[in-house]
Each structure stands twice: as structure tokens, then as C-alpha cells.
Short mmCIF file of C-alpha atoms in Angstrom, two decimals:
data_model
loop_
_atom_site.label_atom_id
_atom_site.label_comp_id
_atom_site.label_asym_id
_atom_site.label_seq_id
_atom_site.Cartn_x
_atom_site.Cartn_y
_atom_site.Cartn_z
CA MET A 297 8.94 -63.48 3.97
CA ASN A 298 11.03 -61.74 1.34
CA ARG A 299 12.84 -62.50 -1.61
CA ILE A 300 15.75 -62.33 0.40
CA THR A 301 14.81 -64.68 3.11
CA VAL A 302 13.23 -67.29 0.25
CA VAL A 303 16.93 -67.26 -1.53
CA ALA A 304 18.34 -68.24 2.12
CA CYS A 305 16.33 -70.95 2.20
CA LEU A 306 16.57 -72.76 -1.03
CA ILE A 307 20.26 -73.11 -0.62
CA CYS A 308 19.28 -74.54 2.84
CA ALA A 309 16.86 -77.14 1.37
CA ALA A 310 19.82 -77.40 -1.71
CA MET A 311 22.74 -78.54 0.67
CA GLN A 312 20.52 -81.23 2.13
CA CYS A 313 21.29 -82.51 -1.40
CA LYS A 314 24.65 -84.50 -3.16
CA SER A 315 25.80 -82.70 -6.19
CA GLN A 316 28.43 -86.07 -6.83
CA LEU A 317 26.73 -89.19 -8.43
CA VAL A 318 27.77 -92.65 -8.10
CA ASP A 319 28.40 -95.15 -10.91
CA ARG A 320 25.93 -97.47 -10.97
CA THR A 321 27.23 -100.01 -12.70
CA LEU A 322 29.62 -100.09 -9.45
CA ALA A 323 26.82 -99.39 -7.16
CA PRO A 324 23.20 -100.41 -8.03
CA ASN A 325 20.06 -99.52 -6.43
CA PRO A 326 16.53 -99.88 -6.62
CA ILE A 327 15.95 -96.72 -7.83
CA ASN A 328 18.93 -96.58 -10.60
CA GLU A 329 20.05 -93.54 -8.97
CA GLY A 330 23.00 -92.01 -10.26
CA ILE A 331 25.24 -92.30 -13.99
CA ALA A 332 24.17 -95.33 -16.24
CA LYS A 333 27.92 -95.63 -18.20
CA SER A 334 31.12 -97.16 -16.75
CA LEU A 335 34.04 -95.01 -16.74
CA THR A 336 35.36 -96.96 -19.72
CA GLU A 337 32.10 -96.73 -21.28
CA GLN A 338 32.44 -92.92 -21.15
CA ILE A 339 35.87 -93.05 -22.47
CA GLY A 340 34.47 -95.47 -25.25
CA ALA A 341 37.09 -95.77 -28.48
CA GLY A 342 39.22 -92.05 -26.63
CA ARG A 343 39.92 -89.14 -28.12
CA GLY A 344 39.94 -90.85 -32.25
CA ASP A 345 38.19 -88.58 -34.81
CA TRP A 346 35.00 -87.32 -36.35
CA LYS A 347 34.88 -90.53 -38.54
CA THR A 348 35.65 -93.39 -35.54
CA PRO A 349 32.27 -94.00 -33.88
CA ASN A 350 32.13 -93.73 -29.68
CA SER A 351 35.20 -91.74 -29.93
CA SER A 352 35.21 -87.72 -28.02
CA ALA A 353 35.94 -86.87 -31.37
CA TYR A 354 32.70 -88.38 -33.05
CA ILE A 355 30.57 -88.08 -30.20
CA ILE A 356 31.20 -83.97 -29.83
CA SER A 357 30.56 -83.68 -33.66
CA ARG A 358 27.92 -85.72 -34.17
CA ASP A 359 26.32 -86.12 -31.11
CA PRO A 360 27.01 -83.22 -29.28
CA PHE A 361 24.17 -83.29 -26.76
CA ARG A 362 25.25 -86.68 -25.65
CA ALA A 363 29.04 -84.98 -25.24
CA ILE A 364 27.53 -81.86 -23.15
CA ARG A 365 25.75 -84.58 -21.11
CA ARG A 366 28.68 -87.01 -20.60
CA GLY A 367 30.88 -84.17 -19.73
CA ARG A 368 28.41 -83.33 -16.59
CA GLN A 369 28.17 -86.62 -16.10
CA ILE A 370 32.26 -86.69 -15.48
CA PHE A 371 31.78 -83.81 -13.48
CA GLN A 372 29.65 -85.21 -11.09
CA ARG A 373 31.15 -88.48 -11.01
CA LYS A 374 32.47 -89.31 -7.35
CA PHE A 375 36.31 -91.08 -9.18
CA GLN A 376 37.42 -93.59 -7.31
CA HIS A 377 41.20 -94.83 -6.76
CA LEU A 378 40.60 -97.84 -9.44
CA ASP A 379 39.95 -94.92 -11.62
CA GLY A 380 43.20 -93.87 -10.71
CA ALA A 381 43.04 -90.93 -8.75
CA GLU A 382 45.24 -90.74 -6.21
CA ASN A 383 44.32 -88.64 -1.87
CA THR A 384 46.91 -86.31 -3.32
CA PHE A 385 46.67 -85.49 0.81
CA TYR A 386 48.73 -88.11 1.83
CA ALA A 387 50.23 -88.94 -2.37
CA ARG A 388 52.23 -85.18 -0.80
CA ASP A 389 54.50 -85.74 2.28
CA GLY A 390 53.69 -81.91 2.81
CA SER A 391 56.45 -80.93 1.73
CA GLY A 392 57.96 -78.01 -0.89
CA ASP A 393 58.13 -74.80 -2.38
CA LEU A 394 54.50 -73.40 -1.36
CA GLU A 395 55.35 -70.16 -4.56
CA LYS A 396 56.29 -72.73 -7.35
CA ASN A 397 54.37 -76.07 -5.90
CA LEU A 398 50.48 -74.63 -4.13
CA GLY A 399 49.68 -78.33 -5.38
CA ILE A 400 51.36 -78.82 -1.73
CA GLY A 401 47.92 -77.02 -0.13
CA ALA A 402 45.26 -78.81 -2.18
CA GLY A 403 43.65 -81.86 -2.80
CA LEU A 404 41.32 -83.95 -1.34
CA ALA A 405 38.58 -84.01 -3.74
CA ASP A 406 36.76 -87.13 -5.49
CA SER A 407 34.88 -85.18 -7.54
CA CYS A 408 34.69 -81.89 -10.00
CA SER A 409 31.24 -81.18 -8.21
CA THR A 410 32.60 -80.93 -4.84
CA CYS A 411 34.27 -78.32 -4.77
CA HIS A 412 31.16 -76.42 -7.98
CA GLY A 413 28.72 -78.37 -6.68
CA ARG A 414 26.30 -75.29 -6.06
CA PRO A 415 23.44 -74.66 -6.49
CA ARG A 416 22.50 -78.37 -5.50
CA GLY A 417 24.97 -79.93 -2.73
CA SER A 418 26.55 -78.97 0.18
CA ALA A 419 29.70 -78.66 -1.88
CA GLY A 420 29.98 -74.83 -2.26
CA PHE A 421 30.86 -74.24 1.43
CA GLY A 422 33.23 -77.43 1.25
CA GLY A 423 36.44 -78.00 -0.18
CA ASP A 424 37.15 -74.96 -1.68
CA VAL A 425 40.78 -75.21 -2.92
CA VAL A 426 43.79 -73.44 -1.30
CA THR A 427 45.57 -71.13 -3.47
CA ARG A 428 46.23 -68.51 -1.13
CA PRO A 429 46.80 -68.57 2.77
CA ASP A 430 43.76 -66.83 3.46
CA SER A 431 42.02 -69.67 0.66
CA ARG A 432 39.25 -69.10 -1.69
CA ASP A 433 35.78 -69.12 -2.45
CA ALA A 434 34.96 -71.86 -5.30
CA PRO A 435 33.18 -69.68 -7.56
CA HIS A 436 30.30 -71.36 -9.85
CA LEU A 437 31.03 -72.43 -13.54
CA PHE A 438 27.49 -71.65 -15.26
CA GLY A 439 27.94 -69.55 -18.25
CA LEU A 440 31.39 -71.14 -18.47
CA GLY A 441 31.67 -70.42 -21.96
CA LEU A 442 30.60 -67.64 -22.58
CA LYS A 443 32.87 -66.35 -20.36
CA GLU A 444 35.71 -67.20 -22.51
CA MET A 445 35.03 -66.63 -25.65
CA LEU A 446 34.34 -63.08 -24.32
CA ALA A 447 37.60 -62.71 -22.97
CA ASP A 448 39.26 -64.07 -25.95
CA GLU A 449 37.41 -61.61 -28.22
CA ILE A 450 38.08 -58.61 -26.30
CA THR A 451 42.16 -60.04 -26.67
CA ALA A 452 41.80 -60.29 -30.13
CA GLU A 453 40.07 -57.04 -30.39
CA LEU A 454 43.28 -55.86 -28.13
CA ARG A 455 46.51 -57.01 -29.46
CA HIS A 456 44.60 -56.12 -33.00
CA ARG A 457 44.95 -52.80 -32.03
CA ARG A 458 47.89 -52.98 -30.32
CA ASP A 459 49.45 -54.47 -33.86
CA VAL A 460 47.69 -51.35 -36.14
CA ALA A 461 49.44 -49.14 -33.49
CA LEU A 462 52.53 -50.82 -34.40
CA ALA A 463 52.11 -50.58 -38.25
CA GLU A 464 51.34 -47.04 -38.13
CA ALA A 465 54.40 -46.14 -35.72
CA LYS A 466 56.77 -47.51 -38.14
CA ARG A 467 55.33 -46.71 -41.50
CA THR A 468 55.73 -42.81 -39.74
CA ARG A 469 58.60 -43.16 -37.88
CA THR A 470 57.51 -41.50 -34.65
CA GLY A 471 55.45 -43.57 -31.60
CA ILE A 472 51.59 -43.85 -31.96
CA THR A 473 48.97 -43.42 -28.71
CA ARG A 474 46.16 -45.38 -29.46
CA PRO A 475 43.07 -45.56 -27.05
CA LEU A 476 43.01 -49.55 -26.16
CA THR A 477 39.17 -50.26 -26.74
CA ALA A 478 37.05 -53.93 -27.09
CA LYS A 479 33.76 -54.06 -26.97
CA GLY A 480 33.30 -50.77 -25.46
CA ILE A 481 35.40 -51.24 -22.49
CA HIS A 482 37.97 -49.08 -22.24
CA TYR A 483 41.94 -50.57 -21.11
CA GLY A 484 43.95 -47.31 -21.05
CA ASN A 485 45.86 -46.18 -23.87
CA ILE A 486 48.79 -48.17 -25.49
CA THR A 487 52.28 -46.29 -27.60
CA ALA A 488 53.85 -47.93 -30.14
CA MET A 489 57.13 -47.16 -31.47
CA PRO A 490 59.11 -46.95 -34.48
CA ASP A 491 61.68 -49.90 -33.18
CA GLY A 492 58.80 -52.72 -32.58
CA THR A 493 58.53 -51.85 -29.29
CA VAL A 494 55.63 -50.90 -27.07
CA ASP A 495 54.74 -48.57 -24.00
CA THR A 496 52.26 -50.27 -22.12
CA THR A 497 52.47 -48.10 -18.49
CA LYS A 498 49.24 -46.76 -19.62
CA VAL A 499 47.69 -49.92 -20.20
CA GLU A 500 44.52 -50.58 -17.37
CA GLY A 501 42.88 -53.43 -16.37
CA VAL A 502 44.49 -56.11 -18.03
CA ALA A 503 48.59 -57.34 -17.87
CA ALA A 504 50.76 -55.90 -20.98
CA ASP A 505 50.41 -58.65 -23.15
CA LEU A 506 46.21 -57.25 -23.50
CA ARG A 507 45.39 -61.08 -22.71
CA VAL A 508 42.32 -61.52 -20.97
CA ARG A 509 42.67 -63.92 -18.67
CA PRO A 510 39.24 -64.66 -17.01
CA PHE A 511 39.30 -67.78 -14.52
CA SER A 512 40.23 -67.68 -11.30
CA ALA A 513 40.38 -64.89 -9.54
CA HIS A 514 43.27 -62.95 -9.77
CA GLY A 515 42.74 -63.97 -14.06
CA GLY A 516 44.99 -66.18 -14.03
CA THR A 517 43.82 -68.78 -16.90
CA ILE A 518 43.41 -68.82 -20.38
CA SER A 519 40.94 -71.42 -21.64
CA ILE A 520 38.39 -74.05 -19.97
CA ARG A 521 41.17 -76.74 -21.07
CA GLU A 522 43.98 -75.87 -19.25
CA PHE A 523 41.46 -75.05 -15.79
CA ILE A 524 40.56 -78.77 -16.21
CA ASN A 525 44.17 -80.34 -16.51
CA GLY A 526 44.79 -78.10 -14.16
CA ALA A 527 42.44 -79.06 -11.91
CA MET A 528 42.56 -82.77 -12.11
CA ASN A 529 45.64 -83.30 -10.89
CA ASN A 530 45.95 -80.43 -8.65
CA GLU A 531 42.34 -81.51 -6.77
CA MET A 532 42.41 -85.16 -7.90
CA GLY A 533 45.71 -86.79 -8.90
CA PHE A 534 44.80 -87.61 -12.22
CA GLN A 535 47.74 -86.96 -14.39
CA CYS A 536 46.65 -86.47 -18.26
CA TRP A 537 48.33 -85.90 -21.42
CA ASP A 538 46.87 -83.29 -23.95
CA PRO A 539 48.57 -83.97 -26.85
CA GLU A 540 47.95 -80.43 -28.93
CA LEU A 541 48.58 -78.87 -25.52
CA THR A 542 52.14 -80.47 -25.30
CA SER A 543 52.96 -80.05 -28.85
CA ALA A 544 51.57 -76.24 -29.11
CA ILE A 545 53.51 -75.49 -25.69
CA ASP A 546 57.20 -77.35 -27.11
CA ASP A 547 57.02 -76.07 -30.51
CA LYS A 548 55.79 -72.41 -29.73
CA ALA A 549 52.41 -73.05 -31.99
CA ARG A 550 48.96 -72.28 -32.96
CA LEU A 551 46.13 -75.25 -31.77
CA THR A 552 42.36 -75.43 -31.53
CA THR A 553 40.66 -77.47 -28.28
CA ILE A 554 37.76 -79.58 -29.21
CA GLY A 555 36.07 -76.76 -27.42
CA GLY A 556 36.94 -74.41 -30.50
CA ILE A 557 38.98 -71.85 -29.11
CA THR A 558 42.67 -71.44 -30.30
CA LEU A 559 45.49 -71.10 -28.06
CA ASP A 560 49.06 -69.30 -29.94
CA ALA A 561 51.78 -70.64 -27.66
CA ALA A 562 54.01 -67.79 -29.46
CA GLU A 563 52.20 -65.47 -27.82
CA ASP A 564 50.50 -66.68 -24.64
CA ALA A 565 52.40 -69.13 -21.56
CA LEU A 566 50.15 -71.03 -21.72
CA GLU A 567 49.47 -73.46 -18.88
CA ALA A 568 51.40 -77.10 -19.12
CA PRO A 569 49.52 -80.27 -19.10
CA PRO A 570 51.03 -82.31 -15.88
CA GLU A 571 52.27 -85.08 -18.41
CA PRO A 572 54.13 -84.58 -21.10
CA ASP A 573 55.03 -87.90 -21.56
CA PRO A 574 52.40 -91.08 -21.78
CA THR A 575 55.35 -93.07 -21.31
CA LYS A 576 56.07 -92.51 -18.37
CA VAL A 577 55.74 -94.65 -15.22
CA ALA A 578 54.76 -93.41 -11.99
CA GLU A 579 58.14 -94.97 -9.61
CA GLY A 580 57.78 -98.21 -11.63
CA LYS A 581 54.04 -98.83 -11.02
CA GLN A 582 51.38 -97.39 -13.27
CA PRO A 583 51.27 -95.23 -16.60
CA ARG A 584 51.19 -91.12 -15.58
CA ASN A 585 48.70 -90.35 -17.53
CA GLN A 586 45.29 -91.85 -15.20
CA ILE A 587 43.14 -89.83 -16.58
CA ALA A 588 41.99 -90.18 -21.13
CA THR A 589 42.12 -87.13 -22.84
CA ALA A 590 38.58 -87.96 -24.37
CA VAL A 591 37.91 -87.44 -20.41
CA VAL A 592 38.58 -83.96 -20.70
CA ASP A 593 37.34 -82.64 -24.34
CA TYR A 594 33.97 -83.74 -22.36
CA LEU A 595 34.98 -81.79 -19.99
CA GLU A 596 35.72 -78.89 -21.87
CA PHE A 597 32.61 -79.48 -24.45
CA TYR A 598 29.91 -79.54 -21.11
CA LEU A 599 32.06 -76.52 -19.82
CA LEU A 600 31.33 -74.28 -22.49
CA ASN A 601 28.12 -75.19 -23.47
CA TYR A 602 27.00 -74.74 -19.99
CA PHE A 603 23.54 -72.87 -19.08
CA LYS A 604 23.71 -69.84 -18.57
CA PRO A 605 22.33 -68.20 -15.22
CA GLY A 606 18.70 -67.61 -14.45
CA LEU A 607 16.38 -64.13 -13.65
CA SER A 608 13.94 -64.81 -10.04
CA GLU A 609 11.20 -62.53 -10.08
CA GLN A 610 11.34 -59.00 -12.00
CA THR A 611 8.89 -57.12 -8.90
CA GLU A 612 9.40 -53.17 -9.25
CA SER A 613 11.60 -53.34 -6.84
CA VAL A 614 14.14 -55.84 -8.39
CA LYS A 615 13.48 -52.88 -11.11
CA ARG A 616 14.31 -49.85 -8.49
CA GLY A 617 17.44 -52.03 -7.83
CA ARG A 618 18.60 -52.26 -10.91
CA GLN A 619 18.42 -48.30 -11.56
CA THR A 620 20.06 -47.47 -8.24
CA PHE A 621 22.60 -49.76 -8.97
CA ASP A 622 23.33 -48.29 -12.62
CA LYS A 623 22.60 -45.04 -10.20
CA VAL A 624 25.31 -45.41 -7.62
CA GLY A 625 28.47 -46.64 -10.48
CA CYS A 626 28.19 -49.99 -10.43
CA ALA A 627 27.67 -50.66 -13.17
CA SER A 628 31.09 -49.07 -14.70
CA CYS A 629 32.88 -52.18 -13.49
CA HIS A 630 29.95 -54.44 -13.33
CA ILE A 631 28.67 -53.87 -17.13
CA ALA A 632 25.42 -55.89 -17.39
CA ASP A 633 25.18 -56.81 -21.07
CA LEU A 634 28.38 -57.65 -23.87
CA ARG A 635 28.27 -59.37 -27.59
CA VAL A 636 30.01 -62.77 -28.16
CA ASP A 637 30.63 -62.19 -32.55
CA ARG A 638 31.42 -65.64 -32.12
CA ASP A 639 29.43 -68.20 -30.38
CA ARG A 640 31.01 -72.17 -30.56
CA ARG A 641 28.09 -73.08 -28.07
CA VAL A 642 25.39 -75.53 -29.67
CA ALA A 643 22.69 -74.26 -27.70
CA ASP A 644 21.60 -71.56 -25.50
CA VAL A 645 18.70 -71.59 -22.98
CA GLU A 646 17.15 -69.10 -21.31
CA THR A 647 15.92 -69.37 -17.92
CA VAL A 648 13.46 -66.90 -16.21
CA PHE A 649 10.62 -67.01 -13.42
CA ASP A 650 7.53 -68.31 -14.63
CA PRO A 651 5.30 -69.79 -11.68
CA GLU A 652 2.71 -70.90 -14.32
CA ARG A 653 5.20 -73.36 -15.41
CA GLY A 654 7.94 -73.83 -13.47
CA ASN A 655 7.87 -76.43 -10.58
CA PHE A 656 10.40 -76.93 -7.75
CA ASN A 657 11.44 -73.16 -7.89
CA ARG A 658 9.04 -70.73 -10.29
CA LEU A 659 11.87 -70.78 -13.41
CA PHE A 660 11.54 -72.21 -16.90
CA SER A 661 14.07 -73.18 -19.05
CA THR A 662 13.80 -72.74 -22.43
CA ALA A 663 16.40 -74.42 -24.90
CA ARG A 664 16.98 -72.89 -28.67
CA PRO A 665 19.52 -74.77 -30.85
CA LEU A 666 22.12 -73.17 -31.97
CA PHE A 667 23.55 -75.83 -34.39
CA GLN A 668 23.46 -76.13 -38.32
CA PHE A 669 23.45 -79.54 -40.06
CA VAL A 670 26.05 -80.72 -42.04
CA ASP A 671 25.22 -84.32 -44.27
CA GLN A 672 28.94 -85.64 -45.23
CA ASN A 673 27.38 -88.70 -47.20
CA ASP A 674 29.23 -90.96 -45.34
CA GLY A 675 27.35 -93.34 -43.71
CA HIS A 676 27.77 -91.21 -40.59
CA PRO A 677 24.92 -89.16 -38.13
CA SER A 678 24.52 -85.77 -39.82
CA LEU A 679 27.76 -83.02 -37.53
CA LYS A 680 26.51 -80.84 -35.87
CA LEU A 681 27.98 -77.78 -35.61
CA PRO A 682 27.90 -74.67 -33.61
CA MET A 683 26.52 -72.14 -36.46
CA LEU A 684 29.24 -69.61 -34.74
CA GLY A 685 26.77 -66.86 -34.91
CA SER A 686 26.51 -63.73 -32.94
CA PHE A 687 24.86 -63.27 -29.63
CA GLU A 688 23.62 -61.15 -27.13
CA VAL A 689 25.03 -62.02 -23.23
CA ARG A 690 22.80 -60.15 -20.86
CA ASN A 691 22.88 -59.95 -16.88
CA LEU A 692 26.11 -60.98 -16.67
CA PHE A 693 27.74 -57.73 -15.11
CA THR A 694 31.33 -57.78 -15.73
CA ASP A 695 34.17 -55.68 -17.71
CA PHE A 696 36.65 -58.17 -17.85
CA LYS A 697 39.37 -56.34 -16.12
CA SER A 698 41.43 -56.30 -13.69
CA HIS A 699 41.27 -53.73 -10.19
CA ASP A 700 42.60 -53.34 -6.68
CA LEU A 701 39.71 -52.92 -4.10
CA GLY A 702 41.29 -51.73 -1.35
CA PRO A 703 43.27 -53.18 1.84
CA ASN A 704 40.02 -55.55 2.39
CA PHE A 705 39.94 -57.57 -0.85
CA HIS A 706 43.99 -57.89 -0.79
CA GLU A 707 45.74 -60.95 -0.19
CA ARG A 708 48.91 -62.86 0.84
CA ASN A 709 50.87 -64.79 -1.07
CA TYR A 710 52.94 -67.62 -0.15
CA ASP A 711 55.88 -65.27 -0.79
CA GLY A 712 54.71 -62.64 1.87
CA SER A 713 53.41 -60.46 -1.57
CA LEU A 714 50.04 -59.12 -1.34
CA GLN A 715 48.43 -60.34 -4.36
CA LYS A 716 46.08 -57.09 -5.12
CA GLN A 717 44.80 -57.18 -8.26
CA PHE A 718 41.59 -59.26 -9.01
CA LEU A 719 38.68 -59.90 -12.47
CA THR A 720 35.93 -58.09 -11.75
CA THR A 721 33.20 -61.01 -10.64
CA ALA A 722 30.50 -61.87 -13.22
CA LEU A 723 27.54 -61.00 -10.96
CA TRP A 724 25.14 -62.79 -12.74
CA GLY A 725 24.24 -66.07 -10.01
CA VAL A 726 25.16 -64.05 -7.38
CA GLY A 727 21.53 -64.02 -5.41
CA THR A 728 22.35 -67.94 -4.87
CA THR A 729 26.04 -67.79 -4.19
CA PRO A 730 26.95 -66.91 -0.53
CA PRO A 731 29.56 -66.29 1.03
CA TYR A 732 30.73 -63.27 -1.27
CA GLY A 733 34.03 -61.55 -2.42
CA HIS A 734 36.97 -64.66 -4.12
CA ASP A 735 37.90 -65.24 -0.47
CA GLY A 736 34.45 -65.87 1.26
CA ARG A 737 35.00 -63.75 3.02
CA SER A 738 32.20 -61.84 3.51
CA SER A 739 28.96 -63.36 4.64
CA SER A 740 25.79 -61.37 2.89
CA LEU A 741 25.75 -58.96 -0.63
CA THR A 742 25.88 -55.67 1.79
CA GLU A 743 29.04 -56.77 4.03
CA VAL A 744 31.03 -57.67 0.05
CA ILE A 745 29.42 -54.50 -1.54
CA LEU A 746 30.46 -52.42 2.10
CA ARG A 747 33.96 -53.97 1.97
CA HIS A 748 34.65 -52.60 -1.61
CA GLY A 749 36.91 -49.71 -1.40
CA GLY A 750 40.64 -48.40 -4.15
CA GLU A 751 39.15 -47.38 -7.39
CA ALA A 752 35.27 -48.53 -6.26
CA GLN A 753 35.35 -46.31 -3.10
CA SER A 754 33.13 -43.94 -4.72
CA ALA A 755 30.71 -46.17 -5.60
CA ARG A 756 30.89 -48.35 -2.27
CA ASP A 757 30.36 -44.63 -0.41
CA ARG A 758 27.03 -43.58 -2.19
CA PHE A 759 25.74 -47.20 -1.66
CA ALA A 760 26.08 -46.77 1.70
CA SER A 761 24.32 -43.10 2.23
CA LEU A 762 21.97 -44.50 0.29
CA SER A 763 17.92 -44.56 2.22
CA ALA A 764 17.28 -48.32 4.03
CA VAL A 765 14.42 -49.00 1.11
CA GLU A 766 16.75 -47.46 -1.38
CA ARG A 767 19.37 -50.73 -0.58
CA MET A 768 16.70 -53.32 -0.01
CA ASP A 769 16.05 -52.73 -3.65
CA VAL A 770 19.81 -53.01 -4.58
CA LEU A 771 19.32 -55.81 -2.33
CA GLU A 772 16.49 -57.25 -4.22
CA PHE A 773 17.88 -57.11 -7.58
CA LEU A 774 20.71 -58.78 -7.03
CA SER A 775 18.86 -61.26 -5.43
CA SER A 776 17.37 -61.76 -8.50
CA LEU A 777 20.26 -62.91 -10.30
CA VAL A 778 20.18 -66.68 -9.60
CA LEU A 779 21.27 -70.16 -10.41
CA PHE A 780 19.37 -73.35 -10.40
CA PRO A 781 19.92 -77.09 -10.68
CA PRO A 782 19.79 -77.99 -14.62
CA ASP A 783 18.14 -81.62 -13.23
CA ASP A 784 15.35 -79.94 -11.55
CA THR A 785 14.20 -76.50 -13.73
CA ALA A 786 11.48 -77.70 -15.95
CA SER A 787 11.96 -76.39 -19.77
CA ASN A 788 10.36 -76.94 -22.86
CA LEU A 789 12.76 -79.95 -23.04
CA ASP A 790 10.91 -81.75 -20.16
CA PRO A 791 8.10 -79.30 -18.75
CA GLY A 792 6.92 -81.86 -15.90
CA ASP A 793 4.13 -83.49 -15.14
CA ARG A 794 1.80 -81.83 -11.90
CA SER A 795 -0.53 -84.92 -12.03
CA ALA A 796 2.11 -87.60 -11.88
CA PRO A 797 1.94 -89.98 -8.94
CA GLY A 798 4.76 -88.46 -6.70
CA PHE A 799 5.02 -85.04 -7.61
CA PRO A 800 6.98 -83.38 -7.74
CA GLN A 801 9.81 -85.50 -6.71
CA VAL A 802 9.02 -87.24 -9.99
CA LYS A 803 7.64 -85.52 -13.27
CA HIS A 804 9.10 -82.38 -11.73
CA GLY A 805 11.26 -81.39 -15.31
CA SER A 806 14.11 -81.15 -16.23
CA ILE A 807 16.78 -79.46 -18.72
CA LYS A 808 16.55 -83.28 -20.74
CA LEU A 809 19.26 -83.50 -22.97
CA THR A 810 18.63 -86.64 -23.17
CA VAL A 811 15.31 -86.04 -25.68
CA LEU A 812 18.17 -84.11 -28.52
CA PHE A 813 20.57 -87.36 -28.63
CA ASN A 814 20.86 -89.58 -31.47
CA ASP A 815 19.42 -91.75 -29.64
CA PRO A 816 17.03 -90.90 -26.87
CA GLY A 817 17.22 -94.40 -25.27
CA ASP A 818 20.43 -94.79 -24.99
CA ILE A 819 20.95 -92.33 -21.85
CA GLU A 820 24.00 -91.72 -19.94
#
């Protein structure tokens, strides 16, 4: 079998698994499968602060790998009605203005992994959220924190260039045109006027406010935290009170989330949490903020630190395919490597092909710490804080710009207009994420490439004119950009034991963050 056939088989096998997890305090079972802690135990002391034991702020700052694992368990938790989840299909009457409330067409999810379950679970092909009449294909979330950081740093650099041009225009009393570049990516030109106005008609690939919004196919959301608040409401019926986000929006102020991103409501249109008032009661029955702020904290920190995709076997065909990918022009938009200047993660995990140490999927992960100890001498465990160093993000393949790829990618909005601009999809993980396109309407890599038009027409045509061998090399290269199930991928934290009875169903190895907990015996 060639690599593409093998990848397809792996996907089919993975679809037999379930990505949602039950709460074993509610559903005990002989093999102790599921989440070890109840939702109440996961919430603990709530948000708290870095001196409040068992609060989210305390655990994130002092026991960060427990916080990541807890966020992962919450992400995969099958929420129940007793947790406050609403069956949003029945809770809404199906009437209203779809232009104002896309949630009318969403819902029916009981877990984050219902839509974002790949590569382990069938969720990736079912439960996709309807945001436009033609739907979409829910994306994977590997490397999400790196994407948030890169987009935020690009935004800061673009806005700095704008502000420098404005200052020069004011000083010289003449219009100043300057190129907009950030991390080597060209976003067109900007003209600053002496009166403080800015001409953005020559800006390319980003909105006039110069904010790169890396989430949603059309580039609609700035931060992981905003995305979580909206998704939990629209897809699961949870209303969450987010005090900092609410306050910042109300006061047009700046805030720094628990994940470390600074949001400025005076400069950006932030997405308000669904419940700004924690005292409100829905229909006289129960408080509407059914999910604790601590839950959002753990989810944000988990997704900030979520592992980036991996690389499968780098054969000669894969290497040739990478060169051909560059030659035909795909890399002009799908830029391979970008550098984060201030990495807010506490660890990095590098996953590569290693048939000697890899078990299920012949992949092996190496975790590397990116945190520093800060001892407060206050009787609490030391703080474990990100070192905030630079980090080269490799094999990402995006330019964080919006492009018009022609009518084959256009989508109808509910008001009848066409959505023509979409963010360049990051290709890492593309080898294990069919179907393709933001809408999932392309069944293969070949079909989604040939679907390109508009700004990518020339690159598409060059791919179409390749020989059969050259095209197969490109597909082999793309198929080597893979996702992996962290709990089934051997690593330096848990390499597995091939001599163990029952292997590989047991002792197959994993990215076992538990060994990094302050108390590894207290599992999540």
C-alpha cells in the first residue's frame, strides 16, 4: 500500500473509537475508563487567584500540566443536562433572524469533541456546525495556541507600522505611504494622512483595522477564549459569565486572559460572552451562567498548549513533493515556517516518524519544557511560568491572509450575499483530515487543489500540468503532514512497553502529562 492508502486506513480505524469521555464518577466501569474527576471537582475553588488552592488560576500557574490535562478532560467530557447543558435544538423554537443569530441553525452537541474529535473518533465527520447554508468542515485544533500567538504578533507589527506612518505624516504634514509587512508576509500598502486618517484601500489580506483573526474559516475570531465562550453557548447551550472580557468590552479597556493574550476593546470589536450578568435567571428557573469561569480557563490553557501536528515518514517521494510544492507556487500563500517572538506555552511537543520507538502509528513524541520555576517562599508550590522565549514554528504552511480562491470556494450567506474571502488554511495535519476545503466539499487532496481558482489560479494550473509522478510526489508530501491521538502516541514521557501482556491495547505509550503533575498520583 502507498502512504495515501495507509493514511486512509488509519482514519477508518480511528473512526471506530469514541473521542467523547464519560464521567466515571457517574458511570463507573471495570476498566476505569473515562474522566476520574466529577465536574464539581474539576471546577474546584473556581477562578480564584494564584494564592487560592484548587482554583483555576492557582493550578494553571503552579501545576500547569495538570491544568492542561484537566482542560483536555473537560474538552472531551460528555456534558449532561444536570451540568446545565441545554438541548439547543429544542430549547430554540427555530424562529428568528438568521443574519443576527446563527445559533438557530446550530446545536445538538454534548462535547467539544463532538465537532473537534479527529483523529480519534467519528466526530470529525458528524455534528459539523452550520454557520452558512452550505455548512463547513470543523477544523482540527492542533497547534491552536501557536496560531493565536502568531496572528497576534502579526497584528501588533502591522499596527506599529501604521502608527509610525501616522506619526511621520503628522510631523511632515504630508501623506506617507508605507508597505505593510510582518514576519516577512506582505499585506499591501497603507497611506497615513496628516489629519490622522488612514487610507487602507491598498491593504491586502487583512481587514482595515489590521487585526488578523485566525479562527473560523473566514477569519472571524481573535482569541481562543472568545471562541470557547461562543462555541459553548451556540453548540452546547451553556452560558458562561466571563468577568474580565465583559468588563473590558463595557469599559473599552485592555485585558490579559489567563492564557496570556492581551485584548484591547478600544481597538478591537471583541465578542461578548453570552451572559454578561451572573445574577440573571432564565425564565425564573436557574442562573443563566450554567458553566463556571474556571471551565473556560482550563479550556483556554489546554488549547493554548495543545500539541502541534507531526510528520510521518520523510521518504524520497515526500522530499521531492515538498520541492515541487514550492516550485508550482503553493508556498507563496502556504508559508512553511514562521517565528513566534514570545511563546506563552509551558512546553513543546515534537512528533516525528520513528518506527523503532513508535508503536500504534510509528510516531514518537518528544516533550520539551518551556517554563521556569519562580519560588515565592510563601508556602505554596513554586510558580511554573512560561519562559516567553522565541520559537520557530515549522511546517505550518499558512500566511494568515484572506484570499479569494474563486467561485468554487465562495459560499452563500443567509442574507444572500457571497462570502468570497477565506483565510489560508494551515496545512499541518492535512494528511489526516479529509474531507477538504473549509466546507468539506472536496473528498481528496487532488480535488481540493484543482478546486482552487481566483488568486491561486496560476498555481493550480501548474499543479494540473505536472506529470503523474510529480503530482503523486506532492500528494505524498501533503500526506506526511499528520495528526495523532496523544493518548495513543508513545513519547519520552511514556515510551510504552512492547513486552507487556496485552500490548498494544495496554502499555502502548502516550504523551503522559500526568508524570509532570506536582502529584502524579492524583490523576485527572
